């Protein structure tokens, strides 16, 4: 008997998937109307589903005990808690926008570590949304599903995140990074295949779990919004790199000044990275990664010792560039390395973590993969 039949006593109607992501560069610029450059990972959330006619959503997760059920009629922000808040939030936002979804049985399976800064939340929201829409043959543009998933995370789950993770999960394509301009709402697929240049992108989970729902992410966002208001612009994207010194001189708060410097220089680094990738000069992107990490550590102040040690060790062992990726305060680093140096660098990070008494880190496959889709 399949696991789905074991949980729900009926055969599924189909299954859908949505991947996690790592961002190559452009961290914490999405909610400043900036530029980001994520890739989707091979790791993903899969939802196997069947339609129900009684208006109930029943969710089970292969990693958790039991089935959780809630009624579509009584959904409101906060009405479903813990991990089931994500599928509930996806259903809630679809109903709010008058999509004619109905009840469903949903079995959630995942090979995407949660709490590792790889966007398992966005993947779960996107996977649920595409499953609920797919069960009812409703076609919605992937970028619109991403916006719905973000709204569910902001308004139902209560995390004030930007739009990068959901866009990556919905719109990435294999062999490419997604160049997403949040202000213009335009995307461009940038070929990104390190292996073709004898390189590898390493993703290392430093096992220092982070939480976006506690206050630090919101505090960074508030600082940016406060500074934009003081500078009289709708978002920090409006400050051109050339105007940065002038803008910094007009800010009264030193912390806000450093936050602004990160955002404005980081947006410039994304533009530089994209120009280098388009010119086929992948190796030259390494130093931009390293500069991004320094900015996130010193100006944005969202790194933790595990992230700094992993980056410093990768660089000392020969990486072309390395940086933390994601929201910060834990999660993963990425490192651009000569493919032949992969083992040396991973071994060096393991050793240095052991020397520091940190939890053993783990490496993930970073093959740039495709966004959400129906599997069967
Ligand atoms: C989290 C958020 C994103 C983005 C990143 C930082 O992943 O969900 O919207 O702000 O942090 O770049």
Short mmCIF file of C-alpha atoms and ligand atoms in Angstrom, two decimals:
data_model
loop_
_atom_site.label_atom_id
_atom_site.label_comp_id
_atom_site.label_asym_id
_atom_site.label_seq_id
_atom_site.Cartn_x
_atom_site.Cartn_y
_atom_site.Cartn_z
CA UNK A 1 0.00 0.00 0.00
CA UNK A 2 1.36 3.45 -0.83
CA UNK A 3 2.02 5.84 2.01
CA UNK A 4 -0.73 8.12 0.65
CA UNK A 5 -3.32 5.33 0.81
CA UNK A 6 -2.12 4.46 4.32
CA UNK A 7 -2.74 8.01 5.50
CA UNK A 8 -5.95 8.87 3.65
CA UNK A 9 -7.54 5.59 2.50
CA UNK A 10 -7.93 6.79 -1.12
CA UNK A 11 -5.70 6.90 -4.19
CA UNK A 12 -4.02 10.23 -5.03
CA UNK A 13 -5.00 12.34 -8.04
CA UNK A 14 -1.50 13.66 -8.69
CA UNK A 15 1.70 15.00 -7.23
CA UNK A 16 3.52 18.32 -7.43
CA UNK A 17 6.95 19.60 -6.40
CA UNK A 18 8.60 22.89 -5.49
CA UNK A 19 12.34 23.30 -4.85
CA UNK A 20 14.43 25.15 -2.28
CA UNK A 21 17.00 27.73 -3.36
CA UNK A 22 20.32 29.36 -2.68
CA UNK A 23 20.86 32.97 -3.63
CA UNK A 24 24.15 33.62 -5.44
CA UNK A 25 24.20 37.31 -4.54
CA UNK A 26 21.83 40.19 -3.73
CA UNK A 27 21.07 39.35 -0.10
CA UNK A 28 18.44 41.36 1.76
CA UNK A 29 17.80 43.55 -1.25
CA UNK A 30 14.47 42.03 -2.29
CA UNK A 31 12.36 44.00 0.21
CA UNK A 32 14.28 47.10 -0.90
CA UNK A 33 13.00 46.67 -4.48
CA UNK A 34 16.49 45.43 -5.42
CA UNK A 35 18.07 42.69 -7.52
CA UNK A 36 18.63 39.03 -6.64
CA UNK A 37 20.21 36.04 -8.38
CA UNK A 38 19.01 32.73 -6.91
CA UNK A 39 19.27 29.19 -8.25
CA UNK A 40 16.79 26.42 -7.42
CA UNK A 41 18.25 23.34 -5.72
CA UNK A 42 17.62 19.68 -6.56
CA UNK A 43 16.22 19.40 -3.00
CA UNK A 44 12.49 19.95 -2.92
CA UNK A 45 9.13 19.50 -1.29
CA UNK A 46 6.75 17.06 -2.92
CA UNK A 47 3.00 17.06 -2.33
CA UNK A 48 0.87 14.11 -3.32
CA UNK A 49 -2.79 15.05 -3.31
CA UNK A 50 -6.39 14.02 -3.84
CA UNK A 51 -9.48 16.21 -4.00
CA UNK A 52 -12.11 16.07 -1.23
CA UNK A 53 -15.71 17.18 -1.52
CA UNK A 54 -16.34 18.08 2.16
CA UNK A 55 -14.42 21.39 2.29
CA UNK A 56 -11.72 19.98 4.55
CA UNK A 57 -7.98 20.09 3.99
CA UNK A 58 -6.19 17.17 5.62
CA UNK A 59 -2.42 17.32 5.71
CA UNK A 60 0.11 14.72 6.72
CA UNK A 61 3.85 15.00 6.66
CA UNK A 62 6.08 11.99 6.27
CA UNK A 63 8.23 13.50 9.05
CA UNK A 64 5.42 14.12 11.58
CA UNK A 65 2.83 12.03 13.37
CA UNK A 66 -0.82 12.00 12.42
CA UNK A 67 -3.08 13.89 10.07
CA UNK A 68 -4.08 17.53 10.71
CA UNK A 69 -7.43 18.67 9.32
CA UNK A 70 -8.94 22.11 8.97
CA UNK A 71 -11.98 23.51 7.23
CA UNK A 72 -11.60 25.91 4.30
CA UNK A 73 -14.56 27.89 5.70
CA UNK A 74 -12.90 28.85 8.96
CA UNK A 75 -9.39 29.75 7.75
CA UNK A 76 -8.01 33.01 9.13
CA UNK A 77 -4.47 34.14 9.92
CA UNK A 78 -3.31 32.26 13.01
CA UNK A 79 -6.11 29.63 12.84
CA UNK A 80 -3.67 26.79 12.08
CA UNK A 81 -0.34 26.61 13.88
CA UNK A 82 3.11 25.03 13.45
CA UNK A 83 4.13 23.46 10.14
CA UNK A 84 0.52 23.05 8.96
CA UNK A 85 0.22 26.87 8.97
CA UNK A 86 2.05 26.84 5.63
CA UNK A 87 -0.41 24.64 3.70
CA UNK A 88 -3.24 26.45 5.52
CA UNK A 89 -1.78 29.82 4.50
CA UNK A 90 -1.55 28.74 0.87
CA UNK A 91 -5.21 27.64 0.87
CA UNK A 92 -6.24 30.86 2.65
CA UNK A 93 -4.55 33.15 0.14
CA UNK A 94 -6.01 31.26 -2.85
CA UNK A 95 -9.50 31.58 -1.39
CA UNK A 96 -8.95 35.27 -0.67
CA UNK A 97 -8.22 35.77 -4.35
CA UNK A 98 -11.35 33.79 -5.29
CA UNK A 99 -9.63 30.80 -6.85
CA UNK A 100 -12.18 28.00 -6.84
CA UNK A 101 -10.22 25.42 -4.94
CA UNK A 102 -11.88 22.81 -2.73
CA UNK A 103 -10.92 20.39 0.00
CA UNK A 104 -7.93 18.11 -0.41
CA UNK A 105 -5.79 15.43 1.17
CA UNK A 106 -2.15 16.47 1.05
CA UNK A 107 0.85 14.29 1.85
CA UNK A 108 3.98 16.40 2.25
CA UNK A 109 7.39 14.84 1.68
CA UNK A 110 10.69 16.67 1.66
CA UNK A 111 14.39 16.19 1.13
CA UNK A 112 14.96 19.88 1.77
CA UNK A 113 16.43 20.54 5.23
CA UNK A 114 14.24 23.00 7.17
CA UNK A 115 15.81 25.80 9.20
CA UNK A 116 18.90 25.74 6.96
CA UNK A 117 18.09 28.94 5.09
CA UNK A 118 17.22 27.03 1.92
CA UNK A 119 13.64 28.33 1.72
CA UNK A 120 11.75 25.28 2.85
CA UNK A 121 8.92 27.64 3.91
CA UNK A 122 8.57 29.15 0.45
CA UNK A 123 8.84 25.69 -1.13
CA UNK A 124 6.06 24.34 1.10
CA UNK A 125 3.79 27.30 0.31
CA UNK A 126 4.49 27.06 -3.42
CA UNK A 127 4.10 23.27 -3.51
CA UNK A 128 0.76 23.51 -1.70
CA UNK A 129 -0.46 26.29 -3.99
CA UNK A 130 0.43 24.43 -7.19
CA UNK A 131 -1.11 21.22 -5.82
CA UNK A 132 -4.40 22.91 -4.83
CA UNK A 133 -4.59 24.75 -8.15
CA UNK A 134 -3.54 21.66 -10.11
CA UNK A 135 -6.18 19.46 -8.44
CA UNK A 136 -8.79 21.84 -9.88
CA UNK A 137 -7.10 22.40 -13.24
CA UNK A 138 -6.68 26.11 -12.53
CA UNK A 139 -3.80 27.64 -14.46
CA UNK A 140 -1.96 30.53 -12.85
CA UNK A 141 1.20 32.26 -14.02
CA UNK A 142 4.19 31.05 -11.92
CA UNK A 143 5.18 34.60 -10.90
CA UNK A 144 1.62 35.17 -9.66
CA UNK A 145 1.77 31.95 -7.60
CA UNK A 146 5.01 33.30 -6.12
CA UNK A 147 3.29 36.56 -5.14
CA UNK A 148 0.42 34.62 -3.55
CA UNK A 149 2.87 32.45 -1.60
CA UNK A 150 4.67 35.56 -0.35
CA UNK A 151 1.38 37.07 0.77
CA UNK A 152 0.53 33.87 2.64
CA UNK A 153 3.90 33.99 4.40
CA UNK A 154 3.54 37.70 5.24
CA UNK A 155 -0.11 37.75 6.26
CA UNK A 156 -0.99 34.21 7.37
CA UNK A 157 2.30 32.96 8.84
CA UNK A 158 3.39 36.45 9.90
CA UNK A 159 6.95 36.51 8.50
CA UNK A 160 7.76 39.82 6.74
CA UNK A 161 9.81 38.21 3.95
CA UNK A 162 10.47 39.55 0.45
CA UNK A 163 9.64 37.86 -2.85
CA UNK A 164 12.94 36.20 -3.76
CA UNK A 165 12.41 32.71 -2.35
CA UNK A 166 8.96 32.18 -3.82
CA UNK A 167 10.10 33.47 -7.23
CA UNK A 168 13.11 31.14 -7.16
CA UNK A 169 10.91 28.18 -6.24
CA UNK A 170 8.42 28.96 -9.02
CA UNK A 171 10.49 30.47 -11.85
CA UNK A 172 14.04 29.05 -11.85
CA UNK A 173 15.12 26.83 -14.73
CA UNK A 174 17.77 24.09 -14.84
CA UNK A 175 21.29 25.30 -15.66
CA UNK A 176 20.42 28.93 -14.92
CA UNK A 177 20.36 31.53 -12.19
CA UNK A 178 17.25 33.69 -12.05
CA UNK A 179 18.08 37.38 -12.38
CA UNK A 180 15.07 38.98 -10.77
CA UNK A 181 14.57 42.73 -10.70
CA UNK A 182 11.98 43.26 -7.98
CA UNK A 183 11.22 46.89 -8.84
CA UNK A 184 10.64 46.20 -12.54
CA UNK A 185 9.16 42.74 -11.79
CA UNK A 186 11.22 41.34 -14.67
CA UNK A 187 13.20 38.11 -14.78
CA UNK A 188 16.03 36.89 -16.96
CA UNK A 189 17.49 33.38 -17.02
CA UNK A 190 21.30 33.68 -16.78
CA UNK A 191 23.22 30.53 -17.82
CA UNK A 192 25.05 29.27 -14.73
CA UNK A 193 26.95 26.02 -15.13
CA UNK A 194 30.12 26.05 -13.05
CA UNK A 195 31.02 22.48 -14.13
CA UNK A 196 31.39 23.62 -17.76
CA UNK A 197 34.25 25.90 -16.59
CA UNK A 198 35.93 23.29 -14.37
CA UNK A 199 34.35 24.91 -11.31
CA UNK A 200 31.91 23.85 -8.61
CA UNK A 201 29.50 25.74 -6.42
CA UNK A 202 29.62 24.29 -2.92
CA UNK A 203 26.69 24.72 -0.55
CA UNK A 204 27.54 23.97 3.06
CA UNK A 205 24.92 23.86 5.80
CA UNK A 206 26.70 25.17 8.91
CA UNK A 207 24.01 23.63 11.16
CA UNK A 208 23.34 26.75 13.18
CA UNK A 209 19.57 26.89 12.61
CA UNK A 210 18.00 30.28 12.13
CA UNK A 211 14.47 31.63 12.52
CA UNK A 212 13.11 34.46 10.43
CA UNK A 213 10.02 34.87 12.57
CA UNK A 214 11.98 36.19 15.50
CA UNK A 215 12.79 39.84 15.40
CA UNK A 216 16.13 40.23 13.59
CA UNK A 217 14.85 39.96 10.02
CA UNK A 218 12.03 42.42 10.76
CA UNK A 219 14.53 44.74 12.47
CA UNK A 220 16.73 44.83 9.35
CA UNK A 221 13.71 45.49 7.20
CA UNK A 222 12.55 48.30 9.52
CA UNK A 223 15.98 49.93 9.44
CA UNK A 224 15.94 49.92 5.65
CA UNK A 225 12.42 51.36 5.50
CA UNK A 226 13.23 54.00 8.08
CA UNK A 227 16.34 55.07 6.15
CA UNK A 228 14.43 55.18 2.86
CA UNK A 229 11.81 57.42 4.49
CA UNK A 230 14.50 59.72 5.88
CA UNK A 231 16.10 59.93 2.43
CA UNK A 232 12.73 60.65 0.85
CA UNK A 233 12.72 57.64 -1.49
CA UNK A 234 10.15 54.82 -1.80
CA UNK A 235 12.84 52.13 -1.30
CA UNK A 236 16.64 51.94 -1.04
CA UNK A 237 16.81 50.75 -4.66
CA UNK A 238 16.27 54.39 -5.57
CA UNK A 239 19.71 55.31 -4.18
CA UNK A 240 22.19 54.89 -7.05
CA UNK A 241 25.65 53.55 -6.18
CA UNK A 242 27.12 56.92 -7.24
CA UNK A 243 24.85 58.74 -4.76
CA UNK A 244 25.76 56.50 -1.82
CA UNK A 245 28.21 58.82 -0.01
CA UNK A 246 25.82 61.70 -0.30
CA UNK A 247 22.94 59.57 1.04
CA UNK A 248 25.04 58.28 3.96
CA UNK A 249 25.94 61.84 4.92
CA UNK A 250 22.22 62.66 5.17
CA UNK A 251 21.41 59.85 7.62
CA UNK A 252 21.50 60.56 11.32
CA UNK A 253 21.76 57.02 12.66
CA UNK A 254 25.02 55.12 12.31
CA UNK A 255 23.35 51.69 12.29
CA UNK A 256 20.94 52.75 9.53
CA UNK A 257 23.91 54.13 7.62
CA UNK A 258 25.62 50.74 7.61
CA UNK A 259 22.41 48.94 6.62
CA UNK A 260 22.00 51.31 3.68
CA UNK A 261 25.62 50.84 2.63
CA UNK A 262 25.08 47.08 2.50
CA UNK A 263 21.94 47.30 0.39
CA UNK A 264 23.27 49.83 -2.12
CA UNK A 265 26.65 48.12 -2.58
CA UNK A 266 25.00 44.68 -2.75
CA UNK A 267 22.71 45.80 -5.58
CA UNK A 268 25.82 47.00 -7.44
CA UNK A 269 27.49 43.60 -6.84
CA UNK A 270 24.51 41.82 -8.40
CA UNK A 271 24.80 44.01 -11.52
CA UNK A 272 28.53 43.30 -11.67
CA UNK A 273 28.02 39.56 -11.20
CA UNK A 274 25.40 39.39 -13.94
CA UNK A 275 27.65 41.31 -16.35
CA UNK A 276 30.52 38.89 -15.63
CA UNK A 277 28.30 35.82 -16.06
CA UNK A 278 26.95 37.18 -19.33
CA UNK A 279 30.53 37.70 -20.51
CA UNK A 280 31.33 34.08 -19.58
CA UNK A 281 33.77 35.16 -16.84
CA UNK A 282 32.52 33.00 -13.99
CA UNK A 283 35.80 32.91 -12.06
CA UNK A 284 35.71 36.69 -11.63
CA UNK A 285 32.42 36.42 -9.72
CA UNK A 286 34.28 34.85 -6.75
CA UNK A 287 35.58 38.13 -5.27
CA UNK A 288 32.05 39.59 -5.43
CA UNK A 289 30.83 36.73 -3.24
CA UNK A 290 33.57 37.48 -0.73
CA UNK A 291 32.83 41.21 -0.73
CA UNK A 292 29.14 40.42 -0.21
CA UNK A 293 29.98 38.33 2.85
CA UNK A 294 32.09 41.12 4.37
CA UNK A 295 29.21 43.53 3.85
CA UNK A 296 26.69 41.15 5.46
CA UNK A 297 29.07 40.58 8.38
CA UNK A 298 30.23 44.15 9.03
CA UNK A 299 27.43 46.40 7.74
CA UNK A 300 24.29 44.26 7.86
CA UNK A 301 25.46 42.25 10.90
CA UNK A 302 23.59 39.04 10.17
CA UNK A 303 26.37 36.47 10.21
CA UNK A 304 27.21 34.12 13.08
CA UNK A 305 30.62 32.59 13.95
CA UNK A 306 29.83 29.34 12.07
CA UNK A 307 29.16 31.27 8.84
CA UNK A 308 32.29 33.42 9.21
CA UNK A 309 34.50 30.44 10.01
CA UNK A 310 33.14 28.43 7.06
CA UNK A 311 33.73 31.35 4.66
CA UNK A 312 37.20 32.17 6.00
CA UNK A 313 38.23 28.51 5.91
CA UNK A 314 36.95 28.02 2.35
CA UNK A 315 38.90 31.09 1.21
CA UNK A 316 42.08 30.05 3.04
CA UNK A 317 41.79 26.60 1.41
CA UNK A 318 41.65 28.15 -2.07
CA UNK A 319 38.00 29.03 -2.85
CA UNK A 320 37.63 31.73 -5.51
CA UNK A 321 34.96 33.36 -3.37
CA UNK A 322 32.56 32.50 -0.55
CA UNK A 323 29.65 34.02 1.31
CA UNK A 324 26.72 33.26 3.54
CA UNK A 325 23.46 32.88 1.63
CA UNK A 326 19.86 33.43 2.70
CA UNK A 327 18.38 35.34 5.60
CA UNK A 328 21.41 34.98 7.90
CA UNK A 329 21.95 34.08 11.58
CA UNK A 330 22.78 30.52 10.51
CA UNK A 331 21.92 28.52 7.43
CA UNK A 332 24.36 27.93 4.60
CA UNK A 333 27.41 29.31 2.89
CA UNK A 334 28.16 29.03 -0.81
CA UNK A 335 31.69 28.84 -2.19
CA UNK A 336 32.84 29.02 -5.78
CA UNK A 337 35.77 26.64 -6.15
CA UNK A 338 37.90 24.89 -8.74
CA UNK A 339 36.14 21.51 -9.11
CA UNK A 340 39.46 19.77 -8.38
CA UNK A 341 39.68 21.58 -5.00
CA UNK A 342 36.22 20.49 -3.77
CA UNK A 343 37.39 17.74 -1.42
CA UNK A 344 40.28 19.77 0.01
CA UNK A 345 37.98 22.68 0.82
CA UNK A 346 35.20 20.56 2.34
CA UNK A 347 37.75 18.69 4.45
CA UNK A 348 39.27 21.99 5.61
CA UNK A 349 35.82 23.26 6.69
CA UNK A 350 35.10 20.01 8.57
CA UNK A 351 38.42 20.22 10.37
CA UNK A 352 38.04 23.84 11.29
CA UNK A 353 34.50 23.19 12.62
CA UNK A 354 35.85 20.35 14.75
CA UNK A 355 38.64 22.65 16.04
CA UNK A 356 36.05 25.28 16.99
CA UNK A 357 33.78 22.71 18.66
CA UNK A 358 30.96 23.43 16.13
CA UNK A 359 28.44 20.82 14.93
CA UNK A 360 29.70 18.91 11.88
CA UNK A 361 28.55 20.79 8.76
CA UNK A 362 27.14 19.06 5.68
CA UNK A 363 27.49 19.76 1.96
CA UNK A 364 24.59 19.74 -0.49
CA UNK A 365 24.35 19.24 -4.23
CA UNK A 366 23.98 22.70 -5.79
CA UNK A 367 23.09 21.74 -9.37
CA UNK A 368 20.93 24.63 -10.68
CA UNK A 369 17.51 23.00 -11.04
CA UNK A 370 14.02 23.70 -12.32
CA UNK A 371 11.22 25.52 -10.49
CA UNK A 372 7.91 24.03 -9.34
CA UNK A 373 6.07 21.57 -11.58
CA UNK A 374 3.55 18.75 -11.67
CA UNK A 375 5.22 15.35 -11.36
CA UNK A 376 2.33 13.01 -12.10
C1 LIG B 1 14.92 35.31 3.41
C2 LIG B 1 13.67 35.98 2.84
C3 LIG B 1 13.94 36.56 1.45
C4 LIG B 1 15.18 37.42 1.44
C5 LIG B 1 16.34 36.70 2.10
C6 LIG B 1 17.56 37.58 2.24
O1 LIG B 1 15.23 34.18 2.64
O2 LIG B 1 12.63 35.03 2.75
O3 LIG B 1 12.82 37.29 1.03
O4 LIG B 1 14.94 38.66 2.04
O5 LIG B 1 16.01 36.22 3.39
O6 LIG B 1 18.07 37.92 1.00
#
